[in-house]
Amino acid sequence: AQKITQTQPGMFVQEKEAVTLDCTYDTSDQSYGLFWYKQPSSGEMIFLIYQGSYDEQNATEGRYSLNFQKARKSANLVISASQLGDSAMYFCAMREPENSGGSNYKLTFGKGTLLTVNP
Amino acid sequence: NAGVTQTPKFQVLKTGQSMTLQCAQDMNHEYMSWYRQDPGMGLRLIHYSVGAGITDQGEVPNGYNVSRSTTEDFPLRLLSAAPSQTSVYFCASSYSVQGLATGELFFGEGSRLTVL
């Protein structure tokens, strides 16, 4: 079973509008972390935002916010005031303990959502 | 600020050839990992290391070997390349995985490998 599910292969948004990219996750651990990365067409991976499982408030970083709904196991990325430069592939990822001791962590990625911002 | 450096950026191999993808980081990160990215598959973990002398398998380890003799370097070896290993490979590192605040991965620029 997939641990990270991104159900939107592609999304379109008009410049200056807000857009939500969906991410659901599956874990039985209580301690985990959720990440969003951006990959523009140039190929590099850019860290955007992080949410810890014990964080009560939604994470925000500039125009990025993470809508964390723990009971629903969702961690959607919201981009406000979209810009043409936001056009890219976006990956949701989860870090969870490899074992019950939590001494090792692995980061598991979803398959990504390709966002296109139209002028 | 070198960060994570991968070499080569592009490589073409013939089936059966061997090669090593190099990865070096200068941030004194304990955790290093290799991912492969294939269309529609996202990034999949190949191998990872939590410190010098310690390596472990990820989701798709078959056909790849790694070693971690120093904190800085984490090479990925393909012993006998196959067309199925055609992919973009990313090396990524992070601060210590224990007690860290975010554990965000710092990625190299990627290495595009084609196996004919």
mmCIF file of C-alpha atoms in Angstrom:
data_model
loop_
_atom_site.group_PDB
_atom_site.id
_atom_site.type_symbol
_atom_site.label_atom_id
_atom_site.label_comp_id
_atom_site.label_asym_id
_atom_site.label_seq_id
_atom_site.Cartn_x
_atom_site.Cartn_y
_atom_site.Cartn_z
ATOM 1 C CA ALA A 1 0.000 0.000 0.000
ATOM 2 C CA GLN A 2 1.215 3.469 -0.814
ATOM 3 C CA LYS A 3 2.300 5.467 2.183
ATOM 4 C CA ILE A 4 1.956 8.796 0.414
ATOM 5 C CA THR A 5 -0.851 9.391 -2.059
ATOM 6 C CA GLN A 6 -1.072 12.378 -4.335
ATOM 7 C CA THR A 7 -4.262 11.950 -6.302
ATOM 8 C CA GLN A 8 -3.785 14.857 -8.693
ATOM 9 C CA PRO A 9 -1.330 14.041 -11.484
ATOM 10 C CA GLY A 10 -1.783 17.554 -12.858
ATOM 11 C CA MET A 11 -3.317 20.819 -11.741
ATOM 12 C CA PHE A 12 -3.932 24.139 -13.472
ATOM 13 C CA VAL A 13 -4.332 27.490 -11.773
ATOM 14 C CA GLN A 14 -4.607 31.074 -12.940
ATOM 15 C CA GLU A 15 -1.878 33.445 -11.958
ATOM 16 C CA LYS A 16 -2.614 35.233 -8.649
ATOM 17 C CA GLU A 17 -5.130 32.624 -7.560
ATOM 18 C CA ALA A 18 -4.671 30.136 -4.729
ATOM 19 C CA VAL A 19 -4.285 26.417 -5.324
ATOM 20 C CA THR A 20 -4.394 23.355 -3.074
ATOM 21 C CA LEU A 21 -2.346 20.273 -3.811
ATOM 22 C CA ASP A 22 -3.624 17.157 -2.087
ATOM 23 C CA CYS A 23 -1.602 14.681 -0.078
ATOM 24 C CA THR A 24 -2.778 11.838 2.117
ATOM 25 C CA TYR A 25 -0.506 9.567 4.085
ATOM 26 C CA ASP A 26 -0.595 6.266 5.861
ATOM 27 C CA THR A 27 1.330 5.485 9.009
ATOM 28 C CA SER A 28 0.770 3.776 12.321
ATOM 29 C CA ASP A 29 3.523 5.756 14.028
ATOM 30 C CA GLN A 30 2.705 8.616 16.358
ATOM 31 C CA SER A 31 5.884 10.500 15.510
ATOM 32 C CA TYR A 32 6.351 11.454 11.893
ATOM 33 C CA GLY A 33 7.068 14.433 9.703
ATOM 34 C CA LEU A 34 5.536 15.664 6.489
ATOM 35 C CA PHE A 35 7.360 17.592 3.801
ATOM 36 C CA TRP A 36 6.658 19.281 0.533
ATOM 37 C CA TYR A 37 9.273 19.662 -2.176
ATOM 38 C CA LYS A 38 9.172 21.540 -5.443
ATOM 39 C CA GLN A 39 10.913 20.321 -8.580
ATOM 40 C CA PRO A 40 11.015 22.867 -11.419
ATOM 41 C CA SER A 41 11.768 21.825 -14.964
ATOM 42 C CA SER A 42 15.474 22.353 -14.278
ATOM 43 C CA GLY A 43 15.312 19.263 -12.082
ATOM 44 C CA GLU A 44 16.544 20.329 -8.669
ATOM 45 C CA MET A 45 14.588 19.456 -5.546
ATOM 46 C CA ILE A 46 13.642 22.446 -3.418
ATOM 47 C CA PHE A 47 12.389 22.051 0.145
ATOM 48 C CA LEU A 48 9.252 24.113 0.758
ATOM 49 C CA ILE A 49 7.666 23.333 4.080
ATOM 50 C CA TYR A 50 7.603 20.902 6.998
ATOM 51 C CA GLN A 51 4.940 19.768 9.459
ATOM 52 C CA GLY A 52 5.668 17.603 12.480
ATOM 53 C CA SER A 53 3.023 15.209 13.698
ATOM 54 C CA TYR A 54 2.951 16.874 17.106
ATOM 55 C CA ASP A 55 2.731 20.393 15.733
ATOM 56 C CA GLU A 56 -0.682 21.765 16.603
ATOM 57 C CA GLN A 57 -0.567 24.682 14.235
ATOM 58 C CA ASN A 58 -0.383 24.439 10.482
ATOM 59 C CA ALA A 59 3.036 25.236 9.087
ATOM 60 C CA THR A 60 3.449 28.339 6.947
ATOM 61 C CA GLU A 61 6.369 29.592 4.873
ATOM 62 C CA GLY A 62 5.644 32.737 2.930
ATOM 63 C CA ARG A 63 3.030 31.915 0.285
ATOM 64 C CA TYR A 64 3.082 28.242 1.246
ATOM 65 C CA SER A 65 0.967 26.742 3.977
ATOM 66 C CA LEU A 66 0.332 23.178 4.937
ATOM 67 C CA ASN A 67 -3.248 22.239 5.782
ATOM 68 C CA PHE A 68 -2.608 19.461 8.293
ATOM 69 C CA GLN A 69 -5.605 17.343 9.242
ATOM 70 C CA LYS A 70 -4.218 14.621 11.430
ATOM 71 C CA ALA A 71 -7.415 12.618 11.916
ATOM 72 C CA ARG A 72 -7.914 12.471 8.162
ATOM 73 C CA LYS A 73 -4.204 11.851 7.576
ATOM 74 C CA SER A 74 -3.969 14.618 5.058
ATOM 75 C CA ALA A 75 -1.296 17.249 4.544
ATOM 76 C CA ASN A 76 -2.378 19.439 1.675
ATOM 77 C CA LEU A 77 -0.139 22.190 0.343
ATOM 78 C CA VAL A 78 -1.781 25.552 -0.241
ATOM 79 C CA ILE A 79 -0.046 28.056 -2.482
ATOM 80 C CA SER A 80 -1.509 31.527 -2.290
ATOM 81 C CA ALA A 81 -1.266 34.144 -5.024
ATOM 82 C CA SER A 82 0.205 31.765 -7.610
ATOM 83 C CA GLN A 83 3.061 33.000 -9.758
ATOM 84 C CA LEU A 84 4.276 31.765 -13.116
ATOM 85 C CA GLY A 85 7.427 30.551 -11.388
ATOM 86 C CA ASP A 86 5.329 28.184 -9.290
ATOM 87 C CA SER A 87 4.864 25.948 -12.328
ATOM 88 C CA ALA A 88 6.652 22.775 -11.316
ATOM 89 C CA MET A 89 6.256 19.250 -10.012
ATOM 90 C CA TYR A 90 5.367 19.123 -6.318
ATOM 91 C CA PHE A 91 6.136 16.155 -4.107
ATOM 92 C CA CYS A 92 4.699 15.315 -0.731
ATOM 93 C CA ALA A 93 6.919 13.184 1.498
ATOM 94 C CA MET A 94 6.747 11.585 4.915
ATOM 95 C CA ARG A 95 9.463 10.786 7.413
ATOM 96 C CA GLU A 96 8.638 8.099 9.908
ATOM 97 C CA PRO A 97 10.693 5.951 12.232
ATOM 98 C CA GLU A 98 12.007 2.862 10.549
ATOM 99 C CA ASN A 99 11.523 0.869 13.689
ATOM 100 C CA SER A 100 9.803 1.206 16.988
ATOM 101 C CA GLY A 101 12.930 2.672 18.548
ATOM 102 C CA GLY A 102 12.861 5.540 16.104
ATOM 103 C CA SER A 103 16.595 5.460 15.618
ATOM 104 C CA ASN A 104 16.423 5.481 11.838
ATOM 105 C CA TYR A 105 14.268 7.525 9.547
ATOM 106 C CA LYS A 106 13.345 7.150 5.934
ATOM 107 C CA LEU A 107 11.707 9.715 3.728
ATOM 108 C CA THR A 108 8.992 8.306 1.460
ATOM 109 C CA PHE A 109 7.781 10.371 -1.484
ATOM 110 C CA GLY A 110 4.498 10.506 -3.319
ATOM 111 C CA LYS A 111 4.336 10.367 -7.106
ATOM 112 C CA GLY A 112 3.961 14.088 -7.463
ATOM 113 C CA THR A 113 1.558 16.670 -8.875
ATOM 114 C CA LEU A 114 2.478 18.758 -11.893
ATOM 115 C CA LEU A 115 1.249 22.308 -11.339
ATOM 116 C CA THR A 116 0.863 24.666 -14.269
ATOM 117 C CA VAL A 117 0.224 28.336 -13.605
ATOM 118 C CA ASN A 118 -1.497 30.094 -16.482
ATOM 119 C CA PRO A 119 -1.009 33.818 -17.136
ATOM 120 C CA ASN B 1 28.352 26.801 -0.610
ATOM 121 C CA ALA B 2 28.878 23.443 -2.292
ATOM 122 C CA GLY B 3 26.143 21.542 -0.400
ATOM 123 C CA VAL B 4 25.576 18.143 -2.025
ATOM 124 C CA THR B 5 27.641 17.486 -5.119
ATOM 125 C CA GLN B 6 26.888 14.673 -7.526
ATOM 126 C CA THR B 7 29.002 13.522 -10.426
ATOM 127 C CA PRO B 8 28.607 12.859 -13.262
ATOM 128 C CA LYS B 9 25.499 14.794 -14.280
ATOM 129 C CA PHE B 10 24.997 12.668 -17.371
ATOM 130 C CA GLN B 11 26.173 9.185 -18.239
ATOM 131 C CA VAL B 12 25.418 6.666 -20.958
ATOM 132 C CA LEU B 13 26.279 3.029 -20.325
ATOM 133 C CA LYS B 14 25.965 -0.202 -22.207
ATOM 134 C CA THR B 15 24.223 -3.137 -20.605
ATOM 135 C CA GLY B 16 26.617 -4.989 -18.345
ATOM 136 C CA GLN B 17 28.978 -2.095 -17.741
ATOM 137 C CA SER B 18 29.735 -0.909 -14.253
ATOM 138 C CA MET B 19 29.992 2.592 -12.948
ATOM 139 C CA THR B 20 29.965 4.647 -9.777
ATOM 140 C CA LEU B 21 27.896 7.723 -9.107
ATOM 141 C CA GLN B 22 29.743 9.963 -6.726
ATOM 142 C CA CYS B 23 28.117 11.987 -3.972
ATOM 143 C CA ALA B 24 29.838 14.320 -1.568
ATOM 144 C CA GLN B 25 28.473 16.751 0.997
ATOM 145 C CA ASP B 26 30.300 19.378 2.980
ATOM 146 C CA MET B 27 27.650 20.041 5.639
ATOM 147 C CA ASN B 28 28.809 17.342 8.073
ATOM 148 C CA HIS B 29 25.516 15.530 7.644
ATOM 149 C CA GLU B 30 25.269 12.116 9.209
ATOM 150 C CA TYR B 31 22.410 10.918 7.045
ATOM 151 C CA MET B 32 22.919 10.337 3.335
ATOM 152 C CA SER B 33 20.735 8.585 0.813
ATOM 153 C CA TRP B 34 20.255 7.743 -2.832
ATOM 154 C CA TYR B 35 16.948 8.007 -4.678
ATOM 155 C CA ARG B 36 15.970 7.230 -8.208
ATOM 156 C CA GLN B 37 13.287 9.170 -10.018
ATOM 157 C CA ASP B 38 11.287 7.614 -12.803
ATOM 158 C CA PRO B 39 8.307 9.140 -14.645
ATOM 159 C CA GLY B 40 5.080 8.607 -12.731
ATOM 160 C CA MET B 41 6.890 6.908 -9.855
ATOM 161 C CA GLY B 42 8.080 9.791 -7.741
ATOM 162 C CA LEU B 43 11.343 9.277 -5.882
ATOM 163 C CA ARG B 44 12.186 5.855 -4.564
ATOM 164 C CA LEU B 45 14.820 5.176 -1.947
ATOM 165 C CA ILE B 46 17.667 2.917 -3.055
ATOM 166 C CA HIS B 47 20.102 2.897 -0.129
ATOM 167 C CA TYR B 48 20.789 5.090 2.820
ATOM 168 C CA SER B 49 23.358 5.616 5.546
ATOM 169 C CA VAL B 50 23.007 7.032 9.042
ATOM 170 C CA GLY B 51 26.739 7.489 9.526
ATOM 171 C CA ALA B 52 30.180 6.403 8.426
ATOM 172 C CA GLY B 53 30.425 2.634 8.243
ATOM 173 C CA ILE B 54 26.633 2.132 8.355
ATOM 174 C CA THR B 55 24.471 1.510 5.315
ATOM 175 C CA ASP B 56 21.056 -0.021 4.775
ATOM 176 C CA GLN B 57 18.686 -0.874 1.976
ATOM 177 C CA GLY B 58 15.793 1.218 0.869
ATOM 178 C CA GLU B 59 12.808 0.356 -1.275
ATOM 179 C CA VAL B 60 14.638 -0.587 -4.499
ATOM 180 C CA PRO B 61 18.178 -1.753 -3.617
ATOM 181 C CA ASN B 62 18.658 -4.540 -6.156
ATOM 182 C CA GLY B 63 21.469 -3.917 -8.602
ATOM 183 C CA TYR B 64 23.097 -1.217 -6.494
ATOM 184 C CA ASN B 65 25.833 -1.182 -3.873
ATOM 185 C CA VAL B 66 26.882 1.563 -1.518
ATOM 186 C CA SER B 67 29.561 2.198 1.061
ATOM 187 C CA ARG B 68 30.190 4.966 3.554
ATOM 188 C CA SER B 69 33.821 5.136 4.532
ATOM 189 C CA THR B 70 33.696 8.830 5.422
ATOM 190 C CA THR B 71 31.024 11.230 6.605
ATOM 191 C CA GLU B 72 31.391 13.272 3.414
ATOM 192 C CA ASP B 73 31.105 10.637 0.681
ATOM 193 C CA PHE B 74 28.417 8.150 -0.285
ATOM 194 C CA PRO B 75 29.066 6.570 -3.700
ATOM 195 C CA LEU B 76 26.481 4.460 -5.498
ATOM 196 C CA ARG B 77 27.800 1.579 -7.560
ATOM 197 C CA LEU B 78 26.090 -0.180 -10.419
ATOM 198 C CA LEU B 79 27.938 -3.468 -10.832
ATOM 199 C CA SER B 80 26.279 -4.615 -14.065
ATOM 200 C CA ALA B 81 24.047 -1.972 -15.567
ATOM 201 C CA ALA B 82 20.654 -2.929 -16.978
ATOM 202 C CA PRO B 83 18.225 -0.867 -19.082
ATOM 203 C CA SER B 84 15.827 -0.896 -16.109
ATOM 204 C CA GLN B 85 18.349 1.262 -14.280
ATOM 205 C CA THR B 86 17.875 4.098 -16.739
ATOM 206 C CA SER B 87 16.734 6.876 -14.444
ATOM 207 C CA VAL B 88 17.599 10.137 -12.762
ATOM 208 C CA TYR B 89 19.492 9.576 -9.542
ATOM 209 C CA PHE B 90 19.505 11.953 -6.617
ATOM 210 C CA CYS B 91 21.805 11.960 -3.662
ATOM 211 C CA ALA B 92 20.416 13.643 -0.557
ATOM 212 C CA SER B 93 21.720 14.316 2.919
ATOM 213 C CA SER B 94 20.369 15.496 6.224
ATOM 214 C CA TYR B 95 21.416 16.315 9.729
ATOM 215 C CA SER B 96 21.389 13.549 12.292
ATOM 216 C CA VAL B 97 18.181 11.623 12.139
ATOM 217 C CA GLN B 98 17.907 11.477 15.904
ATOM 218 C CA GLY B 99 16.398 14.386 17.702
ATOM 219 C CA LEU B 100 16.334 16.645 14.694
ATOM 220 C CA ALA B 101 13.753 19.349 14.221
ATOM 221 C CA THR B 102 12.767 18.896 10.628
ATOM 222 C CA GLY B 103 15.181 16.492 8.980
ATOM 223 C CA GLU B 104 14.749 18.114 5.625
ATOM 224 C CA LEU B 105 16.781 16.516 2.892
ATOM 225 C CA PHE B 106 19.295 18.550 0.933
ATOM 226 C CA PHE B 107 19.476 17.243 -2.610
ATOM 227 C CA GLY B 108 22.185 17.147 -5.203
ATOM 228 C CA GLU B 109 21.378 18.308 -8.719
ATOM 229 C CA GLY B 110 20.751 14.808 -9.993
ATOM 230 C CA SER B 111 22.536 12.438 -12.359
ATOM 231 C CA ARG B 112 20.805 11.299 -15.528
ATOM 232 C CA LEU B 113 21.827 7.745 -16.397
ATOM 233 C CA THR B 114 20.915 5.976 -19.614
ATOM 234 C CA VAL B 115 21.619 2.279 -20.052
ATOM 235 C CA LEU B 116 21.463 1.034 -23.616
#
